[in-house]
Coordinates of C-alpha atoms and ligand atoms in Angstrom, one line a residue:
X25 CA 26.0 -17.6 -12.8
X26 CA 24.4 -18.5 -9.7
X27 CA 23.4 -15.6 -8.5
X28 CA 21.2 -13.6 -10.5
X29 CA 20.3 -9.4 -10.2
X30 CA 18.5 -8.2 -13.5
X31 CA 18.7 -4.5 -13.5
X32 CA 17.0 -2.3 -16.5
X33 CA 18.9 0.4 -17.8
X34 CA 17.4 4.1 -17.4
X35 CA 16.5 3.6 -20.9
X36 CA 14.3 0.5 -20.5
X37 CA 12.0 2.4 -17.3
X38 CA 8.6 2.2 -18.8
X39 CA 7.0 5.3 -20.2
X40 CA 3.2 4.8 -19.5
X41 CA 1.6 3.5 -16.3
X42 CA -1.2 0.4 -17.1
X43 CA -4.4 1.1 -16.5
X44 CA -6.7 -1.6 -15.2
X45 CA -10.1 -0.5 -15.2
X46 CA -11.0 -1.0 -19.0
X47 CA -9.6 -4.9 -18.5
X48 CA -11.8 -4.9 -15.4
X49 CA -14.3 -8.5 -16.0
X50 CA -17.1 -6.2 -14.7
X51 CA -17.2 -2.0 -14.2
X52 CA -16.2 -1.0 -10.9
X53 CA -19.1 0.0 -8.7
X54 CA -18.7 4.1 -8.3
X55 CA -18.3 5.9 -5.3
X56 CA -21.0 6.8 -3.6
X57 CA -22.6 10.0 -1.7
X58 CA -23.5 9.4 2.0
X59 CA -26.4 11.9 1.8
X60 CA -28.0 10.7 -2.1
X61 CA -26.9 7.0 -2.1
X62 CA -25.7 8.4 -5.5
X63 CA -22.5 8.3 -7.4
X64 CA -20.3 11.6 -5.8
X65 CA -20.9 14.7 -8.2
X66 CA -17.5 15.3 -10.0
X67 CA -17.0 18.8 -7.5
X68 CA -17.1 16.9 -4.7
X69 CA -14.0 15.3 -5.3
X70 CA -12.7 18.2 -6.6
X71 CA -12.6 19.5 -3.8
X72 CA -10.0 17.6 -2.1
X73 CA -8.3 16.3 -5.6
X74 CA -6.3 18.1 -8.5
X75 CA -8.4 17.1 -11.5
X76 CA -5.7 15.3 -13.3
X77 CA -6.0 12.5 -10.2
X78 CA -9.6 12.8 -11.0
X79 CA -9.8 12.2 -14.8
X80 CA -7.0 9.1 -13.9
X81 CA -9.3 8.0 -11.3
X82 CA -11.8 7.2 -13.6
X83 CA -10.1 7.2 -17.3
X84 CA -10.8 4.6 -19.7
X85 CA -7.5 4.7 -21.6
X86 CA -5.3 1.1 -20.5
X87 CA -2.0 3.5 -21.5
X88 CA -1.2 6.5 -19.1
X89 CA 2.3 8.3 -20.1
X90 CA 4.2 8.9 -17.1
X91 CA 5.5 12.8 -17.7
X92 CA 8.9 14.0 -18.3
X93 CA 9.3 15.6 -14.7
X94 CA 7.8 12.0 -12.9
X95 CA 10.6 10.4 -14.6
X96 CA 13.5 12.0 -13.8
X97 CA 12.5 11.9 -10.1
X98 CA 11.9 8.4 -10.3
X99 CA 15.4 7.9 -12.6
X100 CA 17.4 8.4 -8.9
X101 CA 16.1 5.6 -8.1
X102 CA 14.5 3.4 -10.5
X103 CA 14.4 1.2 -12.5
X104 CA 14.7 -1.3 -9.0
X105 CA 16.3 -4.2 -9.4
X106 CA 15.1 -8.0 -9.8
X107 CA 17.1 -10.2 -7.2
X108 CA 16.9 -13.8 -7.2
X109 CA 17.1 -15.5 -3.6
X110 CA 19.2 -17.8 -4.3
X111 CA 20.5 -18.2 -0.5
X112 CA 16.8 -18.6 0.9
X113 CA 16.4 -21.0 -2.0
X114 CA 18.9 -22.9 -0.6
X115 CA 18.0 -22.8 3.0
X116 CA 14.5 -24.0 1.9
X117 CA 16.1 -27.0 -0.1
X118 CA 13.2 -26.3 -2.7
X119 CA 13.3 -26.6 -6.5
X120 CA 11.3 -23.3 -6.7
X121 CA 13.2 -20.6 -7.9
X122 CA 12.5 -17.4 -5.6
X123 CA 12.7 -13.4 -7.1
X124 CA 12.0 -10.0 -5.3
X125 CA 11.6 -7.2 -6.8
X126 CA 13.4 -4.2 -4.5
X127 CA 11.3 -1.2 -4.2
X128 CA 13.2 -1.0 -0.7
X129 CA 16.3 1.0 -2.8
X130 CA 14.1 4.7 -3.1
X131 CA 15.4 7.2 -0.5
X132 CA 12.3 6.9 1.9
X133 CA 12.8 3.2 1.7
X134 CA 9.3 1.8 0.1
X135 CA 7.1 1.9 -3.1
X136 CA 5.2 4.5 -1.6
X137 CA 7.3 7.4 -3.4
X138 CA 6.3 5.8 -6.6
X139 CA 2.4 7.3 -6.3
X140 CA 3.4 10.1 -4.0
X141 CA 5.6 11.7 -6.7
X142 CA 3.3 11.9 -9.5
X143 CA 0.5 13.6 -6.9
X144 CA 3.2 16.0 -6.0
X145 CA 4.0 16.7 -9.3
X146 CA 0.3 17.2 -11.0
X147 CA -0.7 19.3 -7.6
X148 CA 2.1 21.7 -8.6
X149 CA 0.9 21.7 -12.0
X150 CA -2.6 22.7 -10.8
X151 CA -0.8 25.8 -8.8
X152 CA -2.0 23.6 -5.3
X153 CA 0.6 25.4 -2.8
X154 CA 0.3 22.7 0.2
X155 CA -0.7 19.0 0.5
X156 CA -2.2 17.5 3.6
X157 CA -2.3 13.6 4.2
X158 CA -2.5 11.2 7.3
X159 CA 0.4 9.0 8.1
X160 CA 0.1 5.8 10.4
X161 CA 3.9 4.5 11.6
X162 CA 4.9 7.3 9.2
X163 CA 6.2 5.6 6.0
X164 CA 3.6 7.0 3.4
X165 CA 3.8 10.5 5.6
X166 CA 7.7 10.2 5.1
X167 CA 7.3 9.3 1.1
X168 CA 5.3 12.8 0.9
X169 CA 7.2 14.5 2.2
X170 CA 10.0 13.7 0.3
X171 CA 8.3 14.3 -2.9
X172 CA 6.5 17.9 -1.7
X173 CA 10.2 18.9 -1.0
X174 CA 11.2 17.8 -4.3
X175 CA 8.7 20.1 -6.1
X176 CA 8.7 23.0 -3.6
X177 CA 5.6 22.0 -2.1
X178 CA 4.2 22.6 1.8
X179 CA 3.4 19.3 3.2
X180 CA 1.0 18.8 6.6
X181 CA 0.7 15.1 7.8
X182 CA -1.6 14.1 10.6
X183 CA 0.2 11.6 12.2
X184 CA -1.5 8.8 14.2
X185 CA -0.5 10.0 17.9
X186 CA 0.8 6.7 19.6
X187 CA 3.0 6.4 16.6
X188 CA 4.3 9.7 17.1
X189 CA 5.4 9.1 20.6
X190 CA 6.8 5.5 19.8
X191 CA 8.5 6.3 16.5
X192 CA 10.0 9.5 16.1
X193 CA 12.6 8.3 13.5
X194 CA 10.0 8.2 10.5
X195 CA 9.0 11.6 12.0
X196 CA 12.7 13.2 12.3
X197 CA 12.6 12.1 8.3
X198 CA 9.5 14.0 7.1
X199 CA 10.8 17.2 9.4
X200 CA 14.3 16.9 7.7
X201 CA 12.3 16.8 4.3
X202 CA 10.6 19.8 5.5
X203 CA 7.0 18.4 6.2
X204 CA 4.8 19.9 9.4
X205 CA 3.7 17.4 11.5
X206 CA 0.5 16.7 13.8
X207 CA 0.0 14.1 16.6
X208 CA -3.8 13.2 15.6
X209 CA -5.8 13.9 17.4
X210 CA -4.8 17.2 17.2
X211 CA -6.0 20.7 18.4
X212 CA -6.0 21.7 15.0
X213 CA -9.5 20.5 13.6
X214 CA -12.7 20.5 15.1
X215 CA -13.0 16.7 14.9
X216 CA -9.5 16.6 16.8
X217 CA -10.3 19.2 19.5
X218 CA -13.9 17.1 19.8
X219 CA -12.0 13.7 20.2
X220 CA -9.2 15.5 22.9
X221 CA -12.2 16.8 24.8
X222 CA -13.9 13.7 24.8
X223 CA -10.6 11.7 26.0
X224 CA -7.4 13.4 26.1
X225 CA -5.6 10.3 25.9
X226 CA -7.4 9.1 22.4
X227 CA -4.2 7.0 21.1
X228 CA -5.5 7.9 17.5
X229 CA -6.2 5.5 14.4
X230 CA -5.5 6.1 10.8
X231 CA -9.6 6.4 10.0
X232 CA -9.3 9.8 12.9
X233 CA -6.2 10.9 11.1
X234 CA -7.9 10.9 7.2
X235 CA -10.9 12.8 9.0
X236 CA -8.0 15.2 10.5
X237 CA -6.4 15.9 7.0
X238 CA -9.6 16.2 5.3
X239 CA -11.1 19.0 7.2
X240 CA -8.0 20.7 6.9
X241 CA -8.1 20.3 3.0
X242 CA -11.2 21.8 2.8
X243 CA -10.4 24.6 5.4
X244 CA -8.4 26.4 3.1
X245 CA -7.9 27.0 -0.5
X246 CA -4.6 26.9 -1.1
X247 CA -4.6 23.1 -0.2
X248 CA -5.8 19.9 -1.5
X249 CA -5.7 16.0 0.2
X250 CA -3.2 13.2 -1.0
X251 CA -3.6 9.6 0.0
X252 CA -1.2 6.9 -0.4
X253 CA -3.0 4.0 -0.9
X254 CA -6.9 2.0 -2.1
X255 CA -7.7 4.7 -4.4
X256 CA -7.3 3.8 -8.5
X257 CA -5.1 6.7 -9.0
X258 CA -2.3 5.7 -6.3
X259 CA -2.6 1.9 -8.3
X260 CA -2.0 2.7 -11.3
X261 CA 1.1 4.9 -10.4
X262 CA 2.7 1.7 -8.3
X263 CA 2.4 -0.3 -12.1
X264 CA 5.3 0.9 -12.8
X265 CA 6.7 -1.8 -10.8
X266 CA 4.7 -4.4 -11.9
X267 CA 6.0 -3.8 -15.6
X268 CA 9.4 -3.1 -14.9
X269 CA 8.8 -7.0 -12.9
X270 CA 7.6 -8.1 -16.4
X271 CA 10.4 -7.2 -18.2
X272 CA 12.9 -7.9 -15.9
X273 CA 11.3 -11.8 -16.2
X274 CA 11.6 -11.5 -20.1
X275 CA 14.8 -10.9 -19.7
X276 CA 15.5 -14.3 -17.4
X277 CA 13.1 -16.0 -20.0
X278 CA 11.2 -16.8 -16.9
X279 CA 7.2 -17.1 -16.5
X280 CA 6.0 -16.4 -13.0
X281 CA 3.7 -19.3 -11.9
X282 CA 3.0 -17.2 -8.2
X283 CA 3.0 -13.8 -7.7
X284 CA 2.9 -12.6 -4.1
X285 CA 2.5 -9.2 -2.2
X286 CA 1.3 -8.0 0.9
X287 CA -1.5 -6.1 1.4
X288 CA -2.5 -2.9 3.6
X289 CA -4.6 -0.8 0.9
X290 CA -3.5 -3.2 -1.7
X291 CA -1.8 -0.2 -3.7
X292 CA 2.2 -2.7 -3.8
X293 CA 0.4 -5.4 -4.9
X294 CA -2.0 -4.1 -6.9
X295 CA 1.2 -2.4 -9.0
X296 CA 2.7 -5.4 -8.8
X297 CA 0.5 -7.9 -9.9
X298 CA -2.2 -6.0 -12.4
X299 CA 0.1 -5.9 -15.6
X300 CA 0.0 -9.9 -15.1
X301 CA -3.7 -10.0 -14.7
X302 CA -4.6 -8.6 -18.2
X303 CA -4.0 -11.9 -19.3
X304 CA -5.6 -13.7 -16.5
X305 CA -8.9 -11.9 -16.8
X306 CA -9.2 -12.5 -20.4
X307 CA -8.5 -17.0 -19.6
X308 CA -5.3 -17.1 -21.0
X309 CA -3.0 -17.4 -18.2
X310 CA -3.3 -19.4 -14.5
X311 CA -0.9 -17.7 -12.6
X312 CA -1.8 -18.0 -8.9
X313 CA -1.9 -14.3 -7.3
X314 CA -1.8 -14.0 -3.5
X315 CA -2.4 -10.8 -1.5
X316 CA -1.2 -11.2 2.5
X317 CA -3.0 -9.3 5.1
X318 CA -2.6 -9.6 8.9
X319 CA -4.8 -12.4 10.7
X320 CA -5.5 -8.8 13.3
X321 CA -6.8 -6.9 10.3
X322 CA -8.4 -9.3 7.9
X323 CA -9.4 -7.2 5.6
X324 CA -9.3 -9.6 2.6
X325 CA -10.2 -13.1 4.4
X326 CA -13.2 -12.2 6.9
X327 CA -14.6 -8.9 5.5
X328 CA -17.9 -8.6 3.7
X329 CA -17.9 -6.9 -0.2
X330 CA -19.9 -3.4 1.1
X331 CA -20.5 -0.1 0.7
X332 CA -18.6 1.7 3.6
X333 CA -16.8 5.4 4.6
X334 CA -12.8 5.2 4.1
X335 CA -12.4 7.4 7.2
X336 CA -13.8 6.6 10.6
X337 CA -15.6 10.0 10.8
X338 CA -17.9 9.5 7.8
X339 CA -16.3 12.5 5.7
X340 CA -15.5 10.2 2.5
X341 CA -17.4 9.1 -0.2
X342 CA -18.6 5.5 0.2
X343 CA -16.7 3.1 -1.6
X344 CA -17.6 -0.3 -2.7
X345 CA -14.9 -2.9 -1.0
X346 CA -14.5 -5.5 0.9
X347 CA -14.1 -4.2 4.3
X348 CA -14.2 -4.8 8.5
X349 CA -16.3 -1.4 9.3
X350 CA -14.9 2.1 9.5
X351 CA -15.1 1.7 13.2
X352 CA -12.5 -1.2 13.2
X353 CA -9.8 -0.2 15.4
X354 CA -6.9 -3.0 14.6
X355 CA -4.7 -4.4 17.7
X356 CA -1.4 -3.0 17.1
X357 CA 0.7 -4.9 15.5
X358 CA 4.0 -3.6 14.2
X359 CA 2.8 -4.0 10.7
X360 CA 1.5 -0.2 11.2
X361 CA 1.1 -0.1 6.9
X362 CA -1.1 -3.2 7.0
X363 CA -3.9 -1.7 9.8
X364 CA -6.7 -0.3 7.3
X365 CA -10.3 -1.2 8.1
X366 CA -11.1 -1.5 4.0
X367 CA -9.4 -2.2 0.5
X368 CA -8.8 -0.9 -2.5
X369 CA -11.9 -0.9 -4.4
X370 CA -10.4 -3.1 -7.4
X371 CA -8.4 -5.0 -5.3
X372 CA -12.0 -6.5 -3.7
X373 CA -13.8 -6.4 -6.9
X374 CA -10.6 -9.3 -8.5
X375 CA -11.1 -10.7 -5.0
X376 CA -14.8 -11.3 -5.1
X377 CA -13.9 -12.7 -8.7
X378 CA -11.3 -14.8 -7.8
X379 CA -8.8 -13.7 -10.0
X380 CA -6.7 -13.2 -6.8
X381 CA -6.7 -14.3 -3.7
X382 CA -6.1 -13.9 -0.1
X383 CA -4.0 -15.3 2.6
X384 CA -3.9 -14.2 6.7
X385 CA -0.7 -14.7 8.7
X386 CA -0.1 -13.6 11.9
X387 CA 3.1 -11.4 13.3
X388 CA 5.0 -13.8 15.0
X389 CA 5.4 -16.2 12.0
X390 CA 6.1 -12.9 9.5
X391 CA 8.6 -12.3 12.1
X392 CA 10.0 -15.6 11.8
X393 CA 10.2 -15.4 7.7
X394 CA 11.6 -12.0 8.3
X395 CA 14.3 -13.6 9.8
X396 CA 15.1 -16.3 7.9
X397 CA 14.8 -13.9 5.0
X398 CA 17.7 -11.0 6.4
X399 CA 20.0 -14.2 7.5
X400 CA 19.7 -15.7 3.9
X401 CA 19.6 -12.8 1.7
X402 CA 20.7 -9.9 3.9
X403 CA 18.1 -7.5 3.6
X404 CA 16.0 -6.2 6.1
X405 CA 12.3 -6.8 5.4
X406 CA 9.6 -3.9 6.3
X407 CA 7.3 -5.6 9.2
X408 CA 4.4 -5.5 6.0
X409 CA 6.7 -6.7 3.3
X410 CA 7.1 -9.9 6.5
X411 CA 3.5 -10.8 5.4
X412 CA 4.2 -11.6 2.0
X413 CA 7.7 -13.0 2.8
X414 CA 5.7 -16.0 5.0
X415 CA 3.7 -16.8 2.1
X416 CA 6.8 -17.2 -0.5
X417 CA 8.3 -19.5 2.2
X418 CA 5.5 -21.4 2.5
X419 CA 4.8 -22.0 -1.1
X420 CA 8.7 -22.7 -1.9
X421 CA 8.1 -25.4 1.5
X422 CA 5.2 -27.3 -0.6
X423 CA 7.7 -27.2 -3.8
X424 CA 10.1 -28.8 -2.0
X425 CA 7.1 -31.2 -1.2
X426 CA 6.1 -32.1 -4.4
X427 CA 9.2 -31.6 -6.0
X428 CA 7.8 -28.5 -8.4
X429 CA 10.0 -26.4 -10.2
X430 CA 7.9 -23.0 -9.9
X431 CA 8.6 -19.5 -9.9
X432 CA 7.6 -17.5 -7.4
X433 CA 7.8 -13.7 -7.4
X434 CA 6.9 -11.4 -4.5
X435 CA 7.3 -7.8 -4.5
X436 CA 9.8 -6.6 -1.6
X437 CA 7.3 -3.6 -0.9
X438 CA 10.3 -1.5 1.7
X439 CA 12.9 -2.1 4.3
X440 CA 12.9 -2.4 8.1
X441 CA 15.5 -0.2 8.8
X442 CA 13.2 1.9 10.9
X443 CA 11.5 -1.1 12.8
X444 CA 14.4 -2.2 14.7
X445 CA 12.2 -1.9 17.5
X446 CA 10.1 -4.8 16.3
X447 CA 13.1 -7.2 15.5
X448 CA 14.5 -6.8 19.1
X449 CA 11.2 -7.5 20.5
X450 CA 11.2 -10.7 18.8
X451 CA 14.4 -11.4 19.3
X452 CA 13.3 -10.9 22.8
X453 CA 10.5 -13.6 23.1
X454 CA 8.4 -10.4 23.4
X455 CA 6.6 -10.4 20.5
X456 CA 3.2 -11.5 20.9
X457 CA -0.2 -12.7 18.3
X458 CA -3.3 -11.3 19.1
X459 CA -6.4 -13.6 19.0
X460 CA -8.8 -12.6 16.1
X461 CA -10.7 -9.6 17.0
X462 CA -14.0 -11.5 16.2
X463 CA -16.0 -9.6 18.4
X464 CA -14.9 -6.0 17.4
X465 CA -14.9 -6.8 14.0
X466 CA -18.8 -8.1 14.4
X467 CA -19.6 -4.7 16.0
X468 CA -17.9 -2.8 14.1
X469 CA -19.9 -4.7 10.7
X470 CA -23.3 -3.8 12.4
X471 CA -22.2 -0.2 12.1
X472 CA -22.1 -0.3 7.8
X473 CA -23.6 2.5 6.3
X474 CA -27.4 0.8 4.8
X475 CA -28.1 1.8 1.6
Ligands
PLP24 C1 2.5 1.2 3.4 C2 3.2 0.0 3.2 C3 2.5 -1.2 2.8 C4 1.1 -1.3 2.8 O1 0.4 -0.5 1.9 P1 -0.2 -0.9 0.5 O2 -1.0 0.3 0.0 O3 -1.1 -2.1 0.8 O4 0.9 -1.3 -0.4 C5 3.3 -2.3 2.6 N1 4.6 -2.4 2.7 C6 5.3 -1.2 3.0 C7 6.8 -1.3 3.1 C8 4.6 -0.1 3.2 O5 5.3 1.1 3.6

């Protein structure tokens, strides 16, 4: 058989999500209160979170059984299937052999579904009535929505404004799934009506759209906050496709010897890579594990391991991370899902102890793998899912090289159906790099919260 697509059986979906944080080579550094300097009393949180999320953000347990009602959402579309790319192989002339995991197949076309179902689904449990979230280009917005409708939920997204004007398809989507939407800035909070007043025109960020949702949250009491990315809870729901990878690559009697993703938050390839990295941690595997970022928002590659706010208003706990300053406003590139001023706290801490680590590529040459990629093996690659895409290419390239026979593994994080805007623009010459935001990102660093 030459061309190889390993899907599990319904049966074979795993029944418990891993749990990283007792594997962890050090404990991760808590979050912390603006005003003490202290770890966040418990209430806090509560606040915003159902406490099921809570005790996950913090539990000790490696196993956490996925419920009954999580799995027969994620049955319509999962287990995704293993692909190997045999045709991009081919055009590479490399000995490497090349596999993608598709988490393009759910219906809003990403991984994101696989974290926002399981928050939809304990809110409900808790008797939370609506859920209010930001949303950058609109694909984690999009994946809430679709769950809230699934269990009768009210969904709000604040929806970063120049996105809303550029791309109403992902908004059409979270309308048809019943969600409300907000341009953000909005009139609806105080921070929004401060930021309108103080420039109409404010094109928005994602840091001005978390502020948004949160002071909504805690507005009302009938709502609570959902985010789709960096926190441990929204990891260790994406394992799922991390250990559905690992058996998939029993099944091939294959051994991965790189594992790629690309990184916004770092919640794909966190649940992608961590149920390798038990192993790893413990010295009995060298599997080399690379998380791409954007050379405009480098997160992973230039960022310092801080204390800083997840929001750009200073409303969140401070989290321990490697990040670029909540006042880091990224160029816009059409990665939207990769523009995030920080990283998922456990993501830095396995970065700053180089179980992972990080590569920076910019737009242009994801473009140009993205290419290569949908005239090879046909699908259409998500702008972020580009990032990674670059890095397999580049790694088969040096197998072909050296003549290596390795297997590399990347996790194909959504589609690009929605980004056709992008694709013209390169097919257009239009597409364009921006230089390194040196000088915004060294502003924006002076601005850390001091501790
Ligand atoms: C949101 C998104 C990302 C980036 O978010 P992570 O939390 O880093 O995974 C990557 N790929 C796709 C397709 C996305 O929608």
């Amino acid at each position: 058989m030459s061309e190889i697509k390993i899907n599990l059986s319904e049966k074979e979906m795993p029944l418990a999500w891993y749990n990283i944080l007792p594997d962890l080579p050090e404990h991760l550094p808590p979050p912390l209160d603006p005003r003490t300097g202290k770890p966040v009393e418990p209430q806090v949180l509560g606040a915003i979170f159902p406490e099921a999320l809570l005790k996950q953000e913090m539990s000790a347990e490696p196993w956490i059984e996925i419920p009954d009602e999580v799995q027969q959402v994620y049955s319509m579309w999962r287990p995704t299937p293993l692909h190997r790319a045999v045709r991009l192989e081919k055009a590479l002339k490399t000995p490497a052999r090349i596999y993608f995991k598709n988490e393009s197949v759910s219906p809003p076309g990403s991984h994101k579904p696989n974290t926002a179902v399981a928050q939809a689904y304990y809110n409900k449990k808790e008797g939370v009535k609506r859920l209010c979230t930001e949303t950058g280009a609109g694909q984690w917005g999009s994946a809430l929505a679709f769950a809230c409708n699934l269990f009768g939920l009210e969904c709000v997204v604040y929806m970063v404004k120049v996105s809303y004007q550029q791309k109403p398809y992902r908004r059409i989507l979270m309308q048809t799934w019943n969600a409300t939407i907000y341009p953000s800035p909005s009139q609806n909070t105080n921070y929004g009506r401060k930021l309108l007043k103080e420039n109409p025109d404010n094109p928005g960020s994602l840091g001005i759209a978390i502020s948004e949702a949160i002071e909504d949250t805690v507005s009302r009491k009938d709502s609570k906050y959902s985010l789709g990315s960096v926190l441990n809870h929204v990891l260790l729901h994406q394992t799922i496709v991390g250990l559905e990878t690992k058996k998939q690559l029993e099944i091939l009697g294959e051994k991965p010897d790189i594992l790629i993703g690309c990184v916004g938050g770092g919640s794909n390839f966190a649940g992608f890579v961590f149920p390798f990295l038990s192993e790893k941690i413990r010295g009995k595997s060298s599997v080399d594990v690379i998380g791409v970022e954007p050379t405009a928002c480098p997160t992973m590659t230039k960022g310092p391991y801080r204390y800083d706010f997840g929001d750009t208003s200073g409303m969140t706990p401070l989290l321990k991370m490697l990040t670029l300053g909540h006042d880091f406003i990224p160029p816009g590139i059409h990665a939207g899902g990769l523009r995030y001023h920080g990283l998922a706290p456990i993501v830095s801490l396995l970065i700053n102890k180089k179980i992972i680590r990080a590569e920076a590529v910019p737009q242009t040459k994801a473009f140009e793998a993205a290419f290569l990629f949908a005239r090879t093996e046909g699908f259409l690659p998500a702008p972020e899912t580009s990032h990674a895409i670059r890095v397999v290419i580049d790694e088969a390239k040096k197998c072909a090289e050296t003549d290596e026979e390795k297997c590399i593994v990347f996790n194909f994080s959504g589609h690009g159906h929605f980004d056709l805007a992008a694709y013209d623009a390169y097919l257009q010459g239009k597409l364009q790099d921006y230089e390194y935001p040196e000088e915004k990102i060294r502003q924006s660093l002076e601005k850390l919260p001091k501790l």
